[in-house]
Short mmCIF file of C-alpha atoms in Angstrom, two decimals:
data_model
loop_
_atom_site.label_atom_id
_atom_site.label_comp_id
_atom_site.label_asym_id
_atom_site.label_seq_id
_atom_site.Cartn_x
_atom_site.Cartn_y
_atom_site.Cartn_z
CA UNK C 1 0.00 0.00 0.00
CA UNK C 2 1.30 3.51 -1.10
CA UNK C 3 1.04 7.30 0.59
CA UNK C 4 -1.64 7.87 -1.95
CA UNK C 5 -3.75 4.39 -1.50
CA UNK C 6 -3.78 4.63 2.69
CA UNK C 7 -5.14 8.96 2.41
CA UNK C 8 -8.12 6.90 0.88
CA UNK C 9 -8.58 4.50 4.42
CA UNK C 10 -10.24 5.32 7.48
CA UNK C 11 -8.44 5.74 10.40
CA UNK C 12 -9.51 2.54 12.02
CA UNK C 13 -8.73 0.84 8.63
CA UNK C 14 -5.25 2.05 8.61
CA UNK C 15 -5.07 1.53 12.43
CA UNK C 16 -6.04 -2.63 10.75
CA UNK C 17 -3.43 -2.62 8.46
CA UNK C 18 -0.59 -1.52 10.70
CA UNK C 19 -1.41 -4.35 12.92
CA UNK C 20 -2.04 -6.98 10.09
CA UNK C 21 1.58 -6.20 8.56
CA UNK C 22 3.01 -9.35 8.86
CA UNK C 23 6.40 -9.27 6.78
CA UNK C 24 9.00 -11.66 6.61
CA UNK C 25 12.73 -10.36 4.92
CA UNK C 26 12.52 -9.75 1.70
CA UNK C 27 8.87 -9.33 0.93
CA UNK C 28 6.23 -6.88 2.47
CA UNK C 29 7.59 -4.04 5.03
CA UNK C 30 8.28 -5.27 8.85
CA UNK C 31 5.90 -2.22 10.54
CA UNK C 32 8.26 -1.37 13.82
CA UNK C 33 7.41 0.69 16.92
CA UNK C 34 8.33 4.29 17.98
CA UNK C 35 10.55 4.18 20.98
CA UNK C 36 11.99 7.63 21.91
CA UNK C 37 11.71 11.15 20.34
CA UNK C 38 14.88 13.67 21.14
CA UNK C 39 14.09 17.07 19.97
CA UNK C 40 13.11 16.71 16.22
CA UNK C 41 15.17 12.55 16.22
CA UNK C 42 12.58 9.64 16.01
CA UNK C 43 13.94 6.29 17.07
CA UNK C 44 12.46 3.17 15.71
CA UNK C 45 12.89 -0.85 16.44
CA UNK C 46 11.47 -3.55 14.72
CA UNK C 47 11.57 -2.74 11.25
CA UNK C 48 14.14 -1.92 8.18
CA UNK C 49 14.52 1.37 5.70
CA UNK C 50 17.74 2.42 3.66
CA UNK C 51 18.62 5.90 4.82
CA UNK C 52 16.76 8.21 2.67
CA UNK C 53 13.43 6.52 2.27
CA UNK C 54 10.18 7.81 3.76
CA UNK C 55 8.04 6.01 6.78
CA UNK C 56 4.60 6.53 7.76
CA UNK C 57 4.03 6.83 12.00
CA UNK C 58 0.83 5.82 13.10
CA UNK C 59 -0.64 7.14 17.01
CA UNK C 60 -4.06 6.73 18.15
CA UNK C 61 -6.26 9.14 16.21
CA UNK C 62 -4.09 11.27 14.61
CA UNK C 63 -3.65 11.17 10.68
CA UNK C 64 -0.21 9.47 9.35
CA UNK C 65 2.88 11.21 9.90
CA UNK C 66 5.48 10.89 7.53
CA UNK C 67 9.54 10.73 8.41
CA UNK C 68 12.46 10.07 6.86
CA UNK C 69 15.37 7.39 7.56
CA UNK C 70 18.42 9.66 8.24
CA UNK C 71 20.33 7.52 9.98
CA UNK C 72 20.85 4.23 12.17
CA UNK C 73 22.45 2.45 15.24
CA UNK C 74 22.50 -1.40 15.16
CA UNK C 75 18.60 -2.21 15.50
CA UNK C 76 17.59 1.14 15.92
CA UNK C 77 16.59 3.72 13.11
CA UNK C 78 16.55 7.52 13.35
CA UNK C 79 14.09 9.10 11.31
CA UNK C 80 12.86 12.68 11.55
CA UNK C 81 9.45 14.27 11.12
CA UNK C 82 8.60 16.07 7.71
CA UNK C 83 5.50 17.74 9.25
CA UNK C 84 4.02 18.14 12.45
CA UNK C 85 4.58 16.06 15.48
CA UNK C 86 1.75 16.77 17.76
CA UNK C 87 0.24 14.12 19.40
CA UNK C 88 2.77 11.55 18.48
CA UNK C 89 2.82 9.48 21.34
CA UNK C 90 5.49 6.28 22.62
CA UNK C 91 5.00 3.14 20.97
CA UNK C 92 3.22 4.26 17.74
CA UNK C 93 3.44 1.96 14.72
CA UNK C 94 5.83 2.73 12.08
CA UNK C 95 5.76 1.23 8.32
CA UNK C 96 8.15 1.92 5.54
CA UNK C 97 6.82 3.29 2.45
CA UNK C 98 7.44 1.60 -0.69
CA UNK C 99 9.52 2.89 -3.26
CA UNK C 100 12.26 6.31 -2.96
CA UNK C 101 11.52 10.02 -2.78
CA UNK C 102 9.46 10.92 -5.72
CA UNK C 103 8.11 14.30 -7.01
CA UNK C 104 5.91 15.14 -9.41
CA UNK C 105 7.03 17.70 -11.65
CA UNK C 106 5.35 19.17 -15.08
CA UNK C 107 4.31 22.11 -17.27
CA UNK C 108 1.51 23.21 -15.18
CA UNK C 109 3.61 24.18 -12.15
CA UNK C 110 4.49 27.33 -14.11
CA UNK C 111 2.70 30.24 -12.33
CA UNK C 112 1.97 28.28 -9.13
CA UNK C 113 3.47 28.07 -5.83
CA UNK C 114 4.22 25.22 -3.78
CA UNK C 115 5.76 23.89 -0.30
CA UNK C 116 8.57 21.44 -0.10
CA UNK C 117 6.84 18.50 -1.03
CA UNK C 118 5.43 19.91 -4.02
CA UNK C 119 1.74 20.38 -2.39
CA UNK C 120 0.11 23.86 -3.77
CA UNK C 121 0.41 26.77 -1.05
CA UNK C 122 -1.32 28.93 -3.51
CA UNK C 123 -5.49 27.45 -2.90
CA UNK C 124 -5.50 27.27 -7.07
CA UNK C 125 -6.61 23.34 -6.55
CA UNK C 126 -4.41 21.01 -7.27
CA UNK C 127 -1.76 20.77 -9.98
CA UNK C 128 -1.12 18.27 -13.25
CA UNK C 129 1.72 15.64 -13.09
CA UNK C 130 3.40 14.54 -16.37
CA UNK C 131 6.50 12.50 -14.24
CA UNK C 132 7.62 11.85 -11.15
CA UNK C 133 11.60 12.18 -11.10
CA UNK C 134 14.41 11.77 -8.20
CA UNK C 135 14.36 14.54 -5.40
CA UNK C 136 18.07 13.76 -5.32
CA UNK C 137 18.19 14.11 -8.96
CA UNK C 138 20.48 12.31 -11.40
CA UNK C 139 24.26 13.03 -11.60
CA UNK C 140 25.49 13.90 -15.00
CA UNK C 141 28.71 13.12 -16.35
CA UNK C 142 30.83 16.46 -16.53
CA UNK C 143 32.27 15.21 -20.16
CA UNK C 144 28.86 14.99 -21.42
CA UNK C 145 27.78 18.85 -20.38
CA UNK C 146 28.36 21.26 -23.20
CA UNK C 147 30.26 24.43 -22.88
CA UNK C 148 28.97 27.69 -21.21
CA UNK C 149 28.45 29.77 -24.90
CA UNK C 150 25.62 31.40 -24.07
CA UNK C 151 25.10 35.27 -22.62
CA UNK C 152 22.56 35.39 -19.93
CA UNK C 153 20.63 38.69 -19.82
CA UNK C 154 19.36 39.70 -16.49
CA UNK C 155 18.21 43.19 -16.79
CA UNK C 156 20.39 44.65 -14.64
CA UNK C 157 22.85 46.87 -15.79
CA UNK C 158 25.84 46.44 -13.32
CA UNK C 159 25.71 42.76 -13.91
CA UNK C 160 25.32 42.38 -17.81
CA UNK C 161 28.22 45.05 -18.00
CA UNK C 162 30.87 44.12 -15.35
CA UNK C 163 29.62 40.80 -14.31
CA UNK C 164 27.95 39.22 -17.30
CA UNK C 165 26.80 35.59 -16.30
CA UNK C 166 26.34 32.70 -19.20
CA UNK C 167 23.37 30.49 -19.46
CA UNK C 168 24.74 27.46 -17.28
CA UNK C 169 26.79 29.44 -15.01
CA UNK C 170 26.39 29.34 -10.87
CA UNK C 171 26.54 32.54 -9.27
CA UNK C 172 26.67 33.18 -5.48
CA UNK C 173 24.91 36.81 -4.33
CA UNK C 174 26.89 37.23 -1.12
CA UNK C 175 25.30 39.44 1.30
CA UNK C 176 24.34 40.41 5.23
CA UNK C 177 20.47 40.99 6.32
CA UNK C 178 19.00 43.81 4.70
CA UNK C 179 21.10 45.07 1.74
CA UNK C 180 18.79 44.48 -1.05
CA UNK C 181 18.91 40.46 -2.01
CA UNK C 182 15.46 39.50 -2.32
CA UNK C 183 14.56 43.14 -4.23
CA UNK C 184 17.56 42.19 -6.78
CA UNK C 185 16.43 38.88 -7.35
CA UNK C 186 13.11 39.81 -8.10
CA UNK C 187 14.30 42.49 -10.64
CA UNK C 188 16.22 39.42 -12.24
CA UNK C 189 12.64 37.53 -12.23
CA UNK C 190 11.31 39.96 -13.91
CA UNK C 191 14.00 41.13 -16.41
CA UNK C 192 15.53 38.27 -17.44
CA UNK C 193 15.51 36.23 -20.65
CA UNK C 194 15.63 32.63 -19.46
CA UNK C 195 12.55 30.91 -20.55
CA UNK C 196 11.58 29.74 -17.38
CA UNK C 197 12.47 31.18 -13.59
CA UNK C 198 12.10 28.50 -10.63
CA UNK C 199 12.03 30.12 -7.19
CA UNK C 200 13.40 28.49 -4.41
CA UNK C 201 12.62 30.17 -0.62
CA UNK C 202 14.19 28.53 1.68
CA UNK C 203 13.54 29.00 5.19
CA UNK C 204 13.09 32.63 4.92
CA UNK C 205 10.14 34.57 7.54
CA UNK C 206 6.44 33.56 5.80
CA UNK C 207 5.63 37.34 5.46
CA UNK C 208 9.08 37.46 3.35
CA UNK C 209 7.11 34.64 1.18
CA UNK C 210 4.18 36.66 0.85
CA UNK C 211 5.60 40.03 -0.09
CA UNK C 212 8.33 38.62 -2.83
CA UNK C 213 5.99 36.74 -4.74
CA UNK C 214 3.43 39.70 -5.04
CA UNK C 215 5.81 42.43 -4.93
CA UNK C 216 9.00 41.61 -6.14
CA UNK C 217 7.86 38.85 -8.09
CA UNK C 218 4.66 40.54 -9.34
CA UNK C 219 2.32 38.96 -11.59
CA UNK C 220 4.11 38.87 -14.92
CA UNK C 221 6.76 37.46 -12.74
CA UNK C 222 4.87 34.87 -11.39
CA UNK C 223 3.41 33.90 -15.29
CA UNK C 224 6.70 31.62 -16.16
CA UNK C 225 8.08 31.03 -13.12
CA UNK C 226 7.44 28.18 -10.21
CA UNK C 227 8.03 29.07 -6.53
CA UNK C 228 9.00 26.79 -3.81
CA UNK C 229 8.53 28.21 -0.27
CA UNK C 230 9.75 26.48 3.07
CA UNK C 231 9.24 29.22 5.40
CA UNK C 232 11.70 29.28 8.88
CA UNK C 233 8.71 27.50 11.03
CA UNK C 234 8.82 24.16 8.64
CA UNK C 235 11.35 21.16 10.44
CA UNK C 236 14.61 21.51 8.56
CA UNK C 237 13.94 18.36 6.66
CA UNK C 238 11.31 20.75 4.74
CA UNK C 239 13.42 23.20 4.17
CA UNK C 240 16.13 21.04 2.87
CA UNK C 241 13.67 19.47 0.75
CA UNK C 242 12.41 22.58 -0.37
CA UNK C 243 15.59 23.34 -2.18
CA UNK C 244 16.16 20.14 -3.55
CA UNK C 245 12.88 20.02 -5.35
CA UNK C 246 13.35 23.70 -6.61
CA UNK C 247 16.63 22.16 -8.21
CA UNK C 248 14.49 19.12 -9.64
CA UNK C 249 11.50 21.48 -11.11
CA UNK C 250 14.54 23.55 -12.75
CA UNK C 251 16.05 19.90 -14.15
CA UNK C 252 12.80 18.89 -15.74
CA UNK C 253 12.13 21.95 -17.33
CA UNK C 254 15.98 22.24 -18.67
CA UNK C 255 15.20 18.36 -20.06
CA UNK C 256 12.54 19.79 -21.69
CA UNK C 257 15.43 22.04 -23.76
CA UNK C 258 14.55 24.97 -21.53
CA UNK C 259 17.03 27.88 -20.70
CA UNK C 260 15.95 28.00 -16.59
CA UNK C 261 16.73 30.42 -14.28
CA UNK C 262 16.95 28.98 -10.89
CA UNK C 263 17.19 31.51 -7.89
CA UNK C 264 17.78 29.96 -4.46
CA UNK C 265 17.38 31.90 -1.22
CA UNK C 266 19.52 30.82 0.79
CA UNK C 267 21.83 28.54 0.53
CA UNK C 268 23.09 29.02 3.78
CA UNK C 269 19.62 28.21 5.27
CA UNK C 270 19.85 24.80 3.35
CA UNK C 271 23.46 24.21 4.82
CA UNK C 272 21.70 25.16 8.41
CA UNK C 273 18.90 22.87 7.89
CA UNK C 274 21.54 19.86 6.89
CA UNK C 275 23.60 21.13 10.39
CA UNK C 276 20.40 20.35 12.67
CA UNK C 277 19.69 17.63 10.99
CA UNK C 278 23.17 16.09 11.32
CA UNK C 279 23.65 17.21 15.10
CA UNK C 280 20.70 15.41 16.04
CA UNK C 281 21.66 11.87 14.67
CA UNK C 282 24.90 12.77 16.82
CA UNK C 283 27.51 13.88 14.10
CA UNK C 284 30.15 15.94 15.78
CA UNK C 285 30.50 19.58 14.71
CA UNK C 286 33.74 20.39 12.62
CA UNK C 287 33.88 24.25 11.72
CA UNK C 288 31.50 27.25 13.54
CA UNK C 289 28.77 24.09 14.57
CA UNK C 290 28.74 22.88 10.99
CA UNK C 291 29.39 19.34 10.51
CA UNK C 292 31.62 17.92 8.43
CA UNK C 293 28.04 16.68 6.08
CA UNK C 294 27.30 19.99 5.58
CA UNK C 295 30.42 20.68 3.18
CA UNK C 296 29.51 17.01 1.21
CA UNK C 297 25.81 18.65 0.78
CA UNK C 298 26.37 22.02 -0.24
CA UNK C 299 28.06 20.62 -3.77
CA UNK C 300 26.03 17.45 -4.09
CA UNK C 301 23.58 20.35 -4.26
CA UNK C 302 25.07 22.94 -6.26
CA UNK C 303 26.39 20.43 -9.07
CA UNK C 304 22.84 19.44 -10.47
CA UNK C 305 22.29 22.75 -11.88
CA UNK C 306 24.17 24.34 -15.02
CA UNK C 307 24.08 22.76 -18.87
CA UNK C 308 23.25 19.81 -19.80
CA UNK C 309 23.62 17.10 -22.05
CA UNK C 310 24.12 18.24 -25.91
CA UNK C 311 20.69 19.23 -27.15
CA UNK C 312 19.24 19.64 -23.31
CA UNK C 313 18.86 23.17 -21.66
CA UNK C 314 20.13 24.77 -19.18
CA UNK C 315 19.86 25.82 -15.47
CA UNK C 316 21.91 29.17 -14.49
CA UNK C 317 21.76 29.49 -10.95
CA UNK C 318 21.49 32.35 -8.49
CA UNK C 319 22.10 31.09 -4.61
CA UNK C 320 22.05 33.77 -1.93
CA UNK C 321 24.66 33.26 0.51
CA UNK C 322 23.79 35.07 3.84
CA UNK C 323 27.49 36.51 6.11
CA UNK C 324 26.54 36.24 8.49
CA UNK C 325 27.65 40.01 10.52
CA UNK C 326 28.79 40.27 7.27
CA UNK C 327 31.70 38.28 7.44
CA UNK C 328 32.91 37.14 4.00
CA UNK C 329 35.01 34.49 5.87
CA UNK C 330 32.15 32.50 7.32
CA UNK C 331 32.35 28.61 6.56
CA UNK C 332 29.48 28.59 4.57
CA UNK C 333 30.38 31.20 2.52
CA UNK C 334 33.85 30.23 1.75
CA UNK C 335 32.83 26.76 1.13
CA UNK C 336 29.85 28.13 -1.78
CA UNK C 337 33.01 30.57 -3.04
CA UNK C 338 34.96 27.66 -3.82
CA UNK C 339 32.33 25.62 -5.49
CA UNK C 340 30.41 28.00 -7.61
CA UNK C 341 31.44 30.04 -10.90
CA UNK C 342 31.48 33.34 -9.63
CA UNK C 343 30.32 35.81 -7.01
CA UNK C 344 28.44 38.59 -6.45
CA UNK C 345 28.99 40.60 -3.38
CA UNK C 346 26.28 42.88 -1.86
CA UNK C 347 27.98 45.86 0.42
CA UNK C 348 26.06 46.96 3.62
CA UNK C 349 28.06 50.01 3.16
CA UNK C 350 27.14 50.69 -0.18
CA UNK C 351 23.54 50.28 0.57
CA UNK C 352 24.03 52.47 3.72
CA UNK C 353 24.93 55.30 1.52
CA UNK C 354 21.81 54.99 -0.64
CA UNK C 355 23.49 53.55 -3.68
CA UNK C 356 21.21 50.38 -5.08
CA UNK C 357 21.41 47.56 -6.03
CA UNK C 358 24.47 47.25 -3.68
CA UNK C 359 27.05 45.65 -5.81
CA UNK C 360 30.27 45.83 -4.81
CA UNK C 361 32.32 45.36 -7.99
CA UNK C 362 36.01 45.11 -6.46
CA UNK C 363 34.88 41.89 -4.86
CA UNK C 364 32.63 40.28 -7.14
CA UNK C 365 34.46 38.27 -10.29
CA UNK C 366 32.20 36.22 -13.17
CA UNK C 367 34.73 33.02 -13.69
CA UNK C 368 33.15 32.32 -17.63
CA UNK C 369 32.86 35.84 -18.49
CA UNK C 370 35.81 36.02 -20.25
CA UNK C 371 34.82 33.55 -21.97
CA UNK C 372 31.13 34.70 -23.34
CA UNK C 373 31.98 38.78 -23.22
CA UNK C 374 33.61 40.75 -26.54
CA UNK C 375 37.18 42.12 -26.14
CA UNK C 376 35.64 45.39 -26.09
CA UNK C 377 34.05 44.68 -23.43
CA UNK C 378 36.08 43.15 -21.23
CA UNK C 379 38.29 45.98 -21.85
CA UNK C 380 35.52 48.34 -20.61
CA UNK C 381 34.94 46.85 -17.64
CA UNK C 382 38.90 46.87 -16.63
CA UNK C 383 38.43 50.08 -17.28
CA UNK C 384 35.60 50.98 -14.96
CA UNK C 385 36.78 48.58 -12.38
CA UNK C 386 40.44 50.21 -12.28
CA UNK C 387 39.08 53.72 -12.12
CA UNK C 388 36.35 52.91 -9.66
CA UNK C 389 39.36 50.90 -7.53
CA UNK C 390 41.60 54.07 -7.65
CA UNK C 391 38.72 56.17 -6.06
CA UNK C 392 38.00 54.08 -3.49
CA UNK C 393 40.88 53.00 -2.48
CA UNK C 394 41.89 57.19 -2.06
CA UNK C 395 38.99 57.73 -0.84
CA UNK C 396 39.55 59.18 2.44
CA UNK C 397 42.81 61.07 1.08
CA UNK C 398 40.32 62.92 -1.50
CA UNK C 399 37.11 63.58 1.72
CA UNK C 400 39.50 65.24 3.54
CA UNK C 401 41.11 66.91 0.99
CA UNK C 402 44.82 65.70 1.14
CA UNK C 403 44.94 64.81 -2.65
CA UNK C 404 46.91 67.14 -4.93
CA UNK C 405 45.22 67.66 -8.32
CA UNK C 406 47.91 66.33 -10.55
CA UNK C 407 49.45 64.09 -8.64
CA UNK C 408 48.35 60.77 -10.24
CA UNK C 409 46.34 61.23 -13.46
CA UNK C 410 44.62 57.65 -12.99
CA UNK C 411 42.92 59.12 -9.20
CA UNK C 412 42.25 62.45 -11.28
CA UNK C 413 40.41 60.66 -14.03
CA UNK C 414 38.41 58.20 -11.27
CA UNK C 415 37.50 61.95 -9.51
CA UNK C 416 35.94 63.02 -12.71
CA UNK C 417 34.30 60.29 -13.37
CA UNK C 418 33.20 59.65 -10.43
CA UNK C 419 29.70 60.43 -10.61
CA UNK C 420 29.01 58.67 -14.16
CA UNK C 421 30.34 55.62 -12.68
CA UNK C 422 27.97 55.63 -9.87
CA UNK C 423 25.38 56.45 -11.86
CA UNK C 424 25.99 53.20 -13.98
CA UNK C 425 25.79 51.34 -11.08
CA UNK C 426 22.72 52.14 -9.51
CA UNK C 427 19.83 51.30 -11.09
CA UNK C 428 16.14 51.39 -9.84
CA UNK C 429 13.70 48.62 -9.20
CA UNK C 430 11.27 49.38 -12.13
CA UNK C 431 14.36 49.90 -14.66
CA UNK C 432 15.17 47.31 -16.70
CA UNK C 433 18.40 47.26 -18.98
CA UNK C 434 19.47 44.60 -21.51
CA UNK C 435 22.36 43.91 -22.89
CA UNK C 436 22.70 46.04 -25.53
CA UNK C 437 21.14 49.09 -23.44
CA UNK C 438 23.63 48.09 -20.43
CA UNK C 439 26.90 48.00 -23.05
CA UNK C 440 25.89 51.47 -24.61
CA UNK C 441 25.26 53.08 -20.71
CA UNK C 442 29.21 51.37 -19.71
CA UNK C 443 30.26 53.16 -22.48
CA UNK C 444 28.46 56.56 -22.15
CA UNK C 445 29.79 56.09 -18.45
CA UNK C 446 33.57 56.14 -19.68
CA UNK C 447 33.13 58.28 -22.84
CA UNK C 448 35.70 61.18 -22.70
#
C-alpha cells in the first residue's frame, strides 16, 4: 500500500493494516514501533529502511505522519518528522513506504506556488503531473555537459556590463540581512531572458514569502516562473527538501530544452537545515557548529544545476549566501566561493549610503565571463573597475582633501568620473536594462 492508497482508508482501517503487517525479509515491510523522540530525532525498532526513504508513523487518532530514515544504530533507526509532530505518542506503529523520494514535476507548475513537497500553497486546486523524477536528482557526467556559450541577460545593468553571467553558469549573491537580495532577485525575475524562472525560498520569515511573490515577483513574474517556499517554522527536513525540489522542477524543465533560471534563497539556510539535521543523529560539529556533512551537501547540491547534455537546456543558478555580521570568511560562505562560478557581493556600506542595487564590484568576479563577453568589453569593464578601484581605495585622502590635483592622473580621471560611474551602477527597481542598453550606458559612463 502507497502514501496515496492509505489517504483513501479510514483511520480505524489504517489503524487494521498496521497491525495486520506481517512481513517476513525480503517481501512486504516489517511495521516497527516508535521508541523515543529527542528534539526533532525519532527512534524506531522492529523494522528496516535504507537511509533516505520515507516512513509513515501511526498514534491513536491522529492522521499518518510521515519521516524520513536519516540515519541508524545497530537495530535502531533515526528518522525525523517532515511535518508536524503533535500528538505523536510512545509506541506508535511505524511502516516503511514503498519505493524512494518521488516528485511530481510538469508544465503546469508554471505560475503556481508550492511547499517542499510539491503540495500547492497557492489554494488554485491542485496541480497536473506529467512524471515523477528523483528529489536527489540524477548526476550527469561532466564530459557529457556542453560548454557555457551562451550570454545570460538579467536586466540589470551592473551585472550584464561588469559581471555578465552565461546560461549554465552558478553565481553566489553574497550578502548580510538587509542590503537588497530579495529586491535584486526579483528584478532578475522579472528582467531576465531565461525561458523559465524557478524560485526556491528557503527557510526565509512567511511574510518574506508573501511580499516577494506579489511584490517583487509581481504577476508577470509569477506567469513563467514556479516558486517553492519552506518558510523558517517548517522542520529543517522541509526546508532542505524545499531546495532540492526547486533544483528538480529547474532539471525537468531544462530536459525539456529549456534555458531555466533557478534563484535559491539561501543557501546558507539549506546548509543550516543539513547542520540540525546532522547534530541530532549525533555527528560531531567540525567548523563554527557545521558538521563535516554539511560541506559534502552544499556541492552534491550545487552540481545538479548548469548545462546539460548536448541538445538539453540549461539551469543558471542564483544562490544567496547570507554573512553572516557580514563576514565574507564564514564557513558557509567560503565553502559556496569555492564551489560555484562566480560571485556577487552585496555591500552593507554601499547600501548604507543609498546607492542600489548594492554591488560591490572590487569583490565580485564572473569566472566564464571572459569567456562569453567581446574584447571590447572586457576591456571596458577593466576600465571601470580600475578607475572605480583608484577612487576608493583614495577615498579618504580625497574627503579630507589631502589629494593634490595632478598628482596621479589615474585618481584624477576616477574623480571626474566619479559620478558617471555611480550612476551606472545604480539602477532602480522598475528599470530594466538589456544587454545592448547596459553596453551602450558602460560606455556613455567612460566616454571622454
Amino acid at each position: 500500500m502507497d502514501y496515496a492508497e492509505s489517504l483513501n482508508l479510514s483511520l480505524q482501517e489504517q489503524l487494521k493494516h498496521f497491525n495486520e503487517t506481517l512481513i517476513t525479509p525480503g517481501s512486504v515491510k516489517i511495521a516497527g514501533r516508535l521508541v523515543r523522540m529527542v528534539g526533532m530525532t525519532l527512534e524506531v525498532v522492529g523494522t528496516f529502511a535504507p537511509i533516505g526513504s520515507r516512513c509513515q508513523i501511526l498514534s491513536h487518532d491522529l492522521p499518518p505522519i510521515e519521516a524520513e530514515v536519516i540515519g541508524f544504530n545497530d537495530d535502531r533507526l533515526f528518522l525525523m518528522p517532515i511535518g508536524d509532530t503533535q500528538g505523536l505518542s510512545p509506541n506508535a506503529r511505524v511502516l516503511p513506504m514503498e519505493g524512494g523520494v518521488k516528485v511530481g514535476v510538469g508544465m503546469a507548475m508554471l505560475g503556481r506556488v508550492v511547499d517542499g513537497s510539491g503540495w500547492p500553497l497557492d489554494s488554485l486546486g491542485p496541480i497536473s503531473v506529467e512524471k515523477y523524477v528523483s528529489l536527489a536528482g540524477e548526476r550527469i557526467n561532466p564530459l557529457s555537459r556542453h560548454p557555457i556559450t551562451e550570454i545570460l541577460d538579467v536586466g540589470v545593468k551592473a551585472i550584464n556590463g561588469l559581471l555578465t553571467l552565461g546560461q549554465g553558469q552558478r553565481v553566489g549573491l553574497m550578502a548580510g540581512t538587509g542590503v537588497g537580495k530579495s529586491v535584486l532577485l526579483g528584478m532578475m525575475t522579472r528582467y531576465t531572458n531565461a525561458d523559465i524562472v524557478v524560485v526556491g525560498l528557503i527557510g526565509e520569515r512567511g511574510r518574506e514569502v508573501n511580499e516577494f511573490v506579489r511584490h517583487n515577483l509581481g504577476e508577470e513574474g509569477l506567469k513563467r516562473s514556479v516558486v517553492v517556499a519552506t518558510p523558517a517554522d517548517d522542520p529543517p527536513l522541509m526546508r532542505l527538501h524545499g531546495a532540492m525540489l526547486a533544483t528538480a522542477i529547474a532539471e525537468y524543465f531544462r530536459d525539456q530544452g529549456l534555458n531555466v533560471l533557478l534563484l535559491m534563497d539561501s543557501l546558507t539556510r539549506f546548509a543550516q537545515a543539513q547542520r540540525e539535521i546532522a547534530l541530532a543523529v549525533g555527528e560531531p560539529p567540525a567548523s563554527k557548529g557545521y558538521p563535516p556533512s554539511v560541506f559534502a551537501k552544499l556541492p552534491q547540491l550545487v552540481e545538479r544545476a548548469g548545462n546539460g547534455s548536448a541538445g538539453s537546456g540549461s539551469i543558471t543558478a542564483i544562490y544567496t549566501v547570507l554573512a553572516e555580521g557580514d563576514d565574507q570568511a564564514d564557513p558557509v560562505v567560503d565553502s559556496a566561493r569555492g564551489v560555484l562560478d562566480g560571485h556577487i557581493v552585496l555591500s552593507r556600506e554601499i547600501a548604507d549610503s543609498g546607492r542600489y542595487p548594492a554591488i560591490d564590484v572590487e569583490s565580485s568576479i564572473s569566472r566564464v565571463m571572459v569567456d562569453i563577453a567581446s574584447k571590447n568589453q572586457l576591456e571596458q569593464a577593466r576600465k571601470f573597475k580600475k578607475l572605480y578601484s583608484s577612487y576608493q581605495q583614495n577615498k579618504d585622502l580625497i574627503s579630507v582633501g589631502a589629494y593634490r590635483k595632478g598628482t596621479d592622473p589615474i585618481i584624477d580621471a576616477a574623480i571626474a568620473k566619479q559620478p558617471d560611474l555611480n550612476l551606472f551602477l545604480s539602477q532602480d527597481i522598475s528599470e530594466n536594462f538589456s544587454i545592448d542598453d547596459s553596453l551602450t550606458a558602460l560606455d556613455t559612463a567612460l566616454m571622454s
